[in-house]
mmCIF file of C-alpha atoms in Angstrom:
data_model
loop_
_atom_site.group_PDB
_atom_site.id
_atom_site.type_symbol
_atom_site.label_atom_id
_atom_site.label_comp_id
_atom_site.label_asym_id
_atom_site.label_seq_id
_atom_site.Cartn_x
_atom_site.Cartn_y
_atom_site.Cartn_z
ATOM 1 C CA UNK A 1 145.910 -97.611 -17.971
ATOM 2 C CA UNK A 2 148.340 -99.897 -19.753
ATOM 3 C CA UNK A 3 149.275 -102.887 -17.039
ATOM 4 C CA UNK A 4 152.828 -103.436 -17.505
ATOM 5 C CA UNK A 5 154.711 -106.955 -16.194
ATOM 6 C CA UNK A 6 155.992 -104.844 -12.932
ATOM 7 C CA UNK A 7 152.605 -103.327 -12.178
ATOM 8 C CA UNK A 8 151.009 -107.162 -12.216
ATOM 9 C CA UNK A 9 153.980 -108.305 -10.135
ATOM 10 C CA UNK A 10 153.039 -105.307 -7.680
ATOM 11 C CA UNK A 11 149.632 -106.154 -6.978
ATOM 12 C CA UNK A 12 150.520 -110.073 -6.865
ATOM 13 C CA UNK A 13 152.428 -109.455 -3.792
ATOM 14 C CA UNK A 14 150.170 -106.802 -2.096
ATOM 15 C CA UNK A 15 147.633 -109.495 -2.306
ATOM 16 C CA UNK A 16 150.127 -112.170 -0.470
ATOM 17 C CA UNK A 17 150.827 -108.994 1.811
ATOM 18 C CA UNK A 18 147.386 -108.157 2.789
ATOM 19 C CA UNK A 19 145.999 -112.525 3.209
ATOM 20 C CA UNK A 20 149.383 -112.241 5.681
ATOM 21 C CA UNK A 21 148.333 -108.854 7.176
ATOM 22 C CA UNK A 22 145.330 -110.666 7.837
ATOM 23 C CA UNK A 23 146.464 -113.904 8.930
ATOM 24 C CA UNK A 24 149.635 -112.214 11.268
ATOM 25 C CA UNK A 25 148.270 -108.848 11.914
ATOM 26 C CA UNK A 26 151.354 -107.294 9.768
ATOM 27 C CA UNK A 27 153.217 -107.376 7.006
ATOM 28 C CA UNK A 28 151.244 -105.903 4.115
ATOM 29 C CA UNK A 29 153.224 -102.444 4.335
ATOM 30 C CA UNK A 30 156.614 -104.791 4.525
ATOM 31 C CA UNK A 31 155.643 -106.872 1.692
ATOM 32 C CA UNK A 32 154.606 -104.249 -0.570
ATOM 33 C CA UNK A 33 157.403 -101.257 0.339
ATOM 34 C CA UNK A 34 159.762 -104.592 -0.336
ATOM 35 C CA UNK A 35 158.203 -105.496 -3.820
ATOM 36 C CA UNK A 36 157.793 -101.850 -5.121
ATOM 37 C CA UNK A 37 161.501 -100.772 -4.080
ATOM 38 C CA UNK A 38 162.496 -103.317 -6.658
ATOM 39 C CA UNK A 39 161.085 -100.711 -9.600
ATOM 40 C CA UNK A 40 161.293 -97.283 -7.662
ATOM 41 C CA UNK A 41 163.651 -96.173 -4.947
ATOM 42 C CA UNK A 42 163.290 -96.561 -1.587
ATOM 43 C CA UNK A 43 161.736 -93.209 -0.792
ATOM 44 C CA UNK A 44 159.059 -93.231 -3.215
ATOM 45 C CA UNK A 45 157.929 -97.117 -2.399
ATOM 46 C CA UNK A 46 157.457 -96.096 1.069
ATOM 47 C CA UNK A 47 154.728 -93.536 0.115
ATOM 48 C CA UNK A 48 153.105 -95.575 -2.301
ATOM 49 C CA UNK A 49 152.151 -97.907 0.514
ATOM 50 C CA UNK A 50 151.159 -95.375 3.148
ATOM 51 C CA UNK A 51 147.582 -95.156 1.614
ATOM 52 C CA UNK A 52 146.582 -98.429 0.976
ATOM 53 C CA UNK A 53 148.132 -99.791 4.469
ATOM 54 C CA UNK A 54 146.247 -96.527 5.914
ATOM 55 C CA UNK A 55 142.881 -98.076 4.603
ATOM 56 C CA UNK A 56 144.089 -101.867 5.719
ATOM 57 C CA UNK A 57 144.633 -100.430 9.214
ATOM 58 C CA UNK A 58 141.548 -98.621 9.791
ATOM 59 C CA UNK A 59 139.799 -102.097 8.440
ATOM 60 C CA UNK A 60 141.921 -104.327 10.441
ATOM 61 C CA UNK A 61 141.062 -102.184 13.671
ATOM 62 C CA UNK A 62 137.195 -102.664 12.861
ATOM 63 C CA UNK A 63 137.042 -106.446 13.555
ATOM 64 C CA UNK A 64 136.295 -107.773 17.083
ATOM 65 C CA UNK A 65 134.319 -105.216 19.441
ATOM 66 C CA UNK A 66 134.832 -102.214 16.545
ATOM 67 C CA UNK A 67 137.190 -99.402 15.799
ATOM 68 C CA UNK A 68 136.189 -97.178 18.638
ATOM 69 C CA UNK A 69 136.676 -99.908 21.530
ATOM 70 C CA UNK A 70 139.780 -101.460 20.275
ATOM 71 C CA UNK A 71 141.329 -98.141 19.852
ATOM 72 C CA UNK A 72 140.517 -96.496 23.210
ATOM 73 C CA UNK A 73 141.113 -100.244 24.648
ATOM 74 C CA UNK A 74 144.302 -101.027 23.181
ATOM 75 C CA UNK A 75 145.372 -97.554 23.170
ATOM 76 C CA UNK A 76 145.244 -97.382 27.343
ATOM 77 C CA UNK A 77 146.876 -100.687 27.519
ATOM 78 C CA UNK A 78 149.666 -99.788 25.225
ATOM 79 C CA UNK A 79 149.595 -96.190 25.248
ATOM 80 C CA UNK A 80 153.688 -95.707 25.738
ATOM 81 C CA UNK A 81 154.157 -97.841 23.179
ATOM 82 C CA UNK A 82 152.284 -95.607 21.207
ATOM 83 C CA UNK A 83 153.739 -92.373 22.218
ATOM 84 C CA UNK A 84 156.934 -93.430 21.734
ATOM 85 C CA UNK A 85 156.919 -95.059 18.793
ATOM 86 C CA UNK A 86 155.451 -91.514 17.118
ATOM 87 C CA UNK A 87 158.802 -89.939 18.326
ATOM 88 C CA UNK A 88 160.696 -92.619 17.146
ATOM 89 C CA UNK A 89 158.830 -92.643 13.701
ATOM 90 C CA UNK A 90 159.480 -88.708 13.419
ATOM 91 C CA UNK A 91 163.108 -89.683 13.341
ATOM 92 C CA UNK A 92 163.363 -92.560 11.523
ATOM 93 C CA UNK A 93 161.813 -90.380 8.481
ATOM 94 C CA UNK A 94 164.203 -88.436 8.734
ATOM 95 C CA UNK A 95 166.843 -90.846 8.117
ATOM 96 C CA UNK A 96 164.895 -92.314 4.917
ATOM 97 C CA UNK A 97 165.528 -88.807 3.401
ATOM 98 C CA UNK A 98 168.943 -88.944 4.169
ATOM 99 C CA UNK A 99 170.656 -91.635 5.118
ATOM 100 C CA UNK A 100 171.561 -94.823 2.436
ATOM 101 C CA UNK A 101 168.933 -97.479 2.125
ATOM 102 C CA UNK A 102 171.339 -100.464 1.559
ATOM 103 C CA UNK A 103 172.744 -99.844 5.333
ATOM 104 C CA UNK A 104 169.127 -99.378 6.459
ATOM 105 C CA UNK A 105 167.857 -103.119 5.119
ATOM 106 C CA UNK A 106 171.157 -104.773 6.287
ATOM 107 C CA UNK A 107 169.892 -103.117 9.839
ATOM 108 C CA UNK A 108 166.520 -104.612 9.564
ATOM 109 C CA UNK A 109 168.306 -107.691 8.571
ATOM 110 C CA UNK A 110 170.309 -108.247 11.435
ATOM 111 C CA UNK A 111 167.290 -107.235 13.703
ATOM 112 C CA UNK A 112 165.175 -109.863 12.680
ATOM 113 C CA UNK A 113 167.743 -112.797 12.026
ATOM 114 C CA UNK A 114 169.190 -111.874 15.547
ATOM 115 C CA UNK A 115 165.697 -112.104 16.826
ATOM 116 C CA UNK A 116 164.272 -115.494 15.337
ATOM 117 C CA UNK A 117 167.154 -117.395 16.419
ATOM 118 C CA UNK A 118 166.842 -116.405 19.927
ATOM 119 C CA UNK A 119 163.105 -117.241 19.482
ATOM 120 C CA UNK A 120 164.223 -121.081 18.718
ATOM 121 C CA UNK A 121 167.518 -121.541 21.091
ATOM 122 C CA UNK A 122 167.899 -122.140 24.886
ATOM 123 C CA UNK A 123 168.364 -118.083 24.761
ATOM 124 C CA UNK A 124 164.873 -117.259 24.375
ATOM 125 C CA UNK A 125 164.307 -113.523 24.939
ATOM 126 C CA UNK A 126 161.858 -112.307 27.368
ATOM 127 C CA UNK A 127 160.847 -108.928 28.671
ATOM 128 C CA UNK A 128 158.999 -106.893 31.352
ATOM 129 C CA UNK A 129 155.768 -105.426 30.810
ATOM 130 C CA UNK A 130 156.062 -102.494 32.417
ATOM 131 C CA UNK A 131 156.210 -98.891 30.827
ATOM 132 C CA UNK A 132 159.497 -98.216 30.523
ATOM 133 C CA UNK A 133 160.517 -101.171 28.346
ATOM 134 C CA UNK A 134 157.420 -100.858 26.181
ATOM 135 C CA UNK A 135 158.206 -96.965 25.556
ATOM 136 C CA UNK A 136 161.931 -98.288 24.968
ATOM 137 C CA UNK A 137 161.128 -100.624 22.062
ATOM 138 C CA UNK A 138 158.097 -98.185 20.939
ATOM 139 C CA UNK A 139 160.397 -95.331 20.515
ATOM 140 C CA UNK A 140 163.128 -98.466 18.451
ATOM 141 C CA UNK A 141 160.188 -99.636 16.750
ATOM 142 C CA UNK A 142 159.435 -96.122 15.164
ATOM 143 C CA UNK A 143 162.771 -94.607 14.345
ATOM 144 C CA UNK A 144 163.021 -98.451 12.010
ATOM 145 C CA UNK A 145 159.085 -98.019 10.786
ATOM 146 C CA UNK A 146 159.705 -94.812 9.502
ATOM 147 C CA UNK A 147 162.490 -95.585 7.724
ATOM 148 C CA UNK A 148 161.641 -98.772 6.222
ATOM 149 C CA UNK A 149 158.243 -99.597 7.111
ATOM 150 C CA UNK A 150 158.478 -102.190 8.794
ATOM 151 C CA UNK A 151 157.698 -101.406 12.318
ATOM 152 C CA UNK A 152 156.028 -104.300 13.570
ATOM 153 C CA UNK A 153 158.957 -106.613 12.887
ATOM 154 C CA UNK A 154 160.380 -104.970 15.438
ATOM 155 C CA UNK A 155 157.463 -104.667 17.555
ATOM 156 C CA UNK A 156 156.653 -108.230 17.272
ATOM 157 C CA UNK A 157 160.324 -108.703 19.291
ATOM 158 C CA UNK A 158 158.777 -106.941 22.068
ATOM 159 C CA UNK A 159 155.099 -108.681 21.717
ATOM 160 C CA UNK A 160 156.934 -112.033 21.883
ATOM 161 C CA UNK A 161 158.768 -111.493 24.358
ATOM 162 C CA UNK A 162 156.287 -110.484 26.834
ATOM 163 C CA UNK A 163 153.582 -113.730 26.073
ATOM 164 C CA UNK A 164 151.465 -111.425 24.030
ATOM 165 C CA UNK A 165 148.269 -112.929 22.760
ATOM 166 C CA UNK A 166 148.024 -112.891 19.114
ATOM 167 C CA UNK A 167 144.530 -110.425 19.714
ATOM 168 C CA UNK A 168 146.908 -107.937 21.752
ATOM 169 C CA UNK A 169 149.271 -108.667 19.183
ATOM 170 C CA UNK A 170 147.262 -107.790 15.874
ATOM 171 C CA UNK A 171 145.845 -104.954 17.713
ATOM 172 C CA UNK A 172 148.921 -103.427 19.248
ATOM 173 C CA UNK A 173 150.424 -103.763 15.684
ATOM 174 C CA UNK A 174 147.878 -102.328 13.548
ATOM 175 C CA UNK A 175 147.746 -99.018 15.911
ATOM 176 C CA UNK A 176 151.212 -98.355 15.637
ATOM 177 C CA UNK A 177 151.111 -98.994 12.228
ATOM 178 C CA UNK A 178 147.918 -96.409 12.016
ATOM 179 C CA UNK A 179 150.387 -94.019 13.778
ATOM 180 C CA UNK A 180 153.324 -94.214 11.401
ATOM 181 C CA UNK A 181 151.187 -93.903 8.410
ATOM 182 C CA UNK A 182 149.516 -90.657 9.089
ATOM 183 C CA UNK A 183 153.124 -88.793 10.429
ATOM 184 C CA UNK A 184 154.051 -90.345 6.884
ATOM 185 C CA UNK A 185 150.909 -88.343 4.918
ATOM 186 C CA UNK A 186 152.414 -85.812 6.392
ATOM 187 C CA UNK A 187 156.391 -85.657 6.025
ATOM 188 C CA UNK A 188 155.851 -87.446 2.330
ATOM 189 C CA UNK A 189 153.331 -85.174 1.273
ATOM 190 C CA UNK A 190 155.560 -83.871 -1.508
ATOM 191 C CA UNK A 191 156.222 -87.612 -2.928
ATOM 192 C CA UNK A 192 152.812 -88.064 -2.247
ATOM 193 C CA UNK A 193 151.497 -85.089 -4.440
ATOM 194 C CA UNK A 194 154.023 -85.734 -7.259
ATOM 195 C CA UNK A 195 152.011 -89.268 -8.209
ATOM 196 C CA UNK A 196 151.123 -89.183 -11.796
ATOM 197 C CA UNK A 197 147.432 -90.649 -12.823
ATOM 198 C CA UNK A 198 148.640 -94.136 -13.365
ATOM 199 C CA UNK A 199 149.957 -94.740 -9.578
ATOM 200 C CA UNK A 200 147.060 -93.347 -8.340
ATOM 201 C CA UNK A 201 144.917 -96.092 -11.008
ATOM 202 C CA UNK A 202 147.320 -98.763 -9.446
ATOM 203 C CA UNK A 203 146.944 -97.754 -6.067
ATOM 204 C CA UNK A 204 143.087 -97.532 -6.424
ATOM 205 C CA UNK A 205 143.596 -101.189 -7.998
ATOM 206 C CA UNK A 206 145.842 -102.136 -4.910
ATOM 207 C CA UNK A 207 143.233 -101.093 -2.178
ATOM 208 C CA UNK A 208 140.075 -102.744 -3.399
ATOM 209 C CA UNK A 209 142.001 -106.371 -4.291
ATOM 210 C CA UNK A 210 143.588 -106.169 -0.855
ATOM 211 C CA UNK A 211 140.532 -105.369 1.646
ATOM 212 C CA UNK A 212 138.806 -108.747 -0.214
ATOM 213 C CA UNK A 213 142.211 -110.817 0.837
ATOM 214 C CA UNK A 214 142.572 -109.109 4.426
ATOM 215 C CA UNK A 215 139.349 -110.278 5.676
ATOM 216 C CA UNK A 216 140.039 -113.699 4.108
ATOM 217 C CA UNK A 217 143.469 -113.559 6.144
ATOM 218 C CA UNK A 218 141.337 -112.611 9.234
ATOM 219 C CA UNK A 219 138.769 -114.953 9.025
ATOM 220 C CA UNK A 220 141.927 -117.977 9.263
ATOM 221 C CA UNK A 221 143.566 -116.030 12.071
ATOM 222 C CA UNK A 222 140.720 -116.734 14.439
ATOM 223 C CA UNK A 223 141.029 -120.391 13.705
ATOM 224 C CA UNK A 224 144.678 -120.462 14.336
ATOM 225 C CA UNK A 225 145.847 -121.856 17.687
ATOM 226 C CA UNK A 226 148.409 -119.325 19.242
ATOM 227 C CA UNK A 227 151.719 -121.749 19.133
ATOM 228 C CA UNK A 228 151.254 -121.796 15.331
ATOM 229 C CA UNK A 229 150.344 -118.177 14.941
ATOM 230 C CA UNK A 230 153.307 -117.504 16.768
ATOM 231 C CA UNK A 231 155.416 -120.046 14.059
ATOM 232 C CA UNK A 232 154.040 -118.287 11.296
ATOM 233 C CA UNK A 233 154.802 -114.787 12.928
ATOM 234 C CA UNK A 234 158.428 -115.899 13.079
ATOM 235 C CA UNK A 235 158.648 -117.325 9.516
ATOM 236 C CA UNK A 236 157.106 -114.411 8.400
ATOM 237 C CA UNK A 237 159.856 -112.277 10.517
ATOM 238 C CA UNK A 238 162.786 -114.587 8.902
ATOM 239 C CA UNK A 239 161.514 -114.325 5.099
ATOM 240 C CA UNK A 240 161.594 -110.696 5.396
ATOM 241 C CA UNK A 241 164.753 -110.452 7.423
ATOM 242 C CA UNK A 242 166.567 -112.277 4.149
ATOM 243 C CA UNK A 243 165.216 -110.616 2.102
ATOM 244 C CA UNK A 244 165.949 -107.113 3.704
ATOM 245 C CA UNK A 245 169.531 -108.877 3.864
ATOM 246 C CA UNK A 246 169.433 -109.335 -0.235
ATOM 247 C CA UNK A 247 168.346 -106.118 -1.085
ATOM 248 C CA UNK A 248 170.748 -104.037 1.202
ATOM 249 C CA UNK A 249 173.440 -106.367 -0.085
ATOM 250 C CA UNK A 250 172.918 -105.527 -3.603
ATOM 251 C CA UNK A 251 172.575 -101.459 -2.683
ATOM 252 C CA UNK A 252 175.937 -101.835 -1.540
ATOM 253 C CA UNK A 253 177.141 -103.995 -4.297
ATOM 254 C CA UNK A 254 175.921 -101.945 -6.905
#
């Protein structure tokens, strides 16, 4: 495979995405759908990163007490969350086949800006933990994952806001993220299938690199008190929101 400029520039930033996917619990699939719908449109980067953030995932949710007891753990504790957020993510694929991406990332924008300044004024947010507001934001946080991949920035309003502890957090995160990616397999199938031999060469590239830089990310994230895991969640959230902002900005300019 010839390694063009872009294709160095793509695995660059999946590396920063999966060290912050470790660190955070999120943000490889933002980072890298943001990065590769620089060179391809919208539709096609979200495919590209539903297999390497599939493999992430299934790492991620290995670490502690193991895959099978964080899943059946986390998945009582959270499980309308969960149920909702695979409606939700049904639907929000279906508006990344039709609707525009600019107004989509100028959405996501708004979302997060809205939500980090409320995070750092006398208006703090805060929510209930029962079932009905955590299947309300699951079912939010699934129409915007599907569409733009990044449903844990909206999750994360929701984890927040109820005192989450970054443990819950990662965990909570990573499952719906697990979710999304396999109704994505699915309903992108036909992008999927239409790779040609040098994005599957990247992508093979992309996987290995990251796993080496996730468990890096991991291994800070238990040394990180939870006030500044919770700072770094929220820079993480406003970097991405502004950049969203930029991207949908020039859609619409364009």
């Amino acid at each position: 495979m010839d390694w063009t400029a872009n294709d160095w520039i793509i695995v660059c930033f999946f590396v920063i995405g999966a060290l912050l996917h470790g660190i955070t619990g999120f943000g490889y699939p933002i980072v890298g759908t943001a990065v590769i719908a620089g060179f391809y449109p919208l539709k096609t980067a979200v495919a590209m990163v539903v297999l390497p953030c599939l493999v992430i995932n299934i790492m991620m949710l290995r670490t502690g007490e193991g895959f099978k007891h964080n899943i059946l753990t986390y998945g009582r504790s959270f499980f309308p969350l969960f149920a909702s957020s695979f409606v939700g993510g049904l639907i929000g694929i279906g508006l990344l086949l039709f609707l525009p991406e600019s107004g989509l990332k100028i959405f996501l924008c708004l979302t997060l800006l809205f939500y980090v300044f409320t995070q750092y004024s006398r208006f703090r947010i805060r929510f209930k933990k029962d079932n009905i507001t955590m299947a309300v934001f699951g079912f939010f946080a699934g129409i915007v994952g599907g569409a733009t991949n990044a449903i844990v920035a909206f999750l994360m309003i929701y984890l927040l806001g109820t005192d989450r502890n970054k443990t819950e957090m990662v965990m909570a995160n990573n499952i719906s993220i697990l979710i999304t990616k396999l109704i994505q397999i699915v309903m992108l199938f036909p992008v999927i299938a239409a790779f040609g031999q040098k994005d599957w060469l990247l992508l093979s590239a992309v996987i290995v690199i990251s796993l080496g830089f996730m468990y890096v990310g991991n291994h800070i994230r238990h040394r990180l008190p939870q006030r500044i895991f919770n700072h770094a969640v929220a820079a993480m959230l406003l970097a991405l929101g502004l950049y969203a902002g930029y991207q949908g900005y020039q859609g619409m300019a364009a």
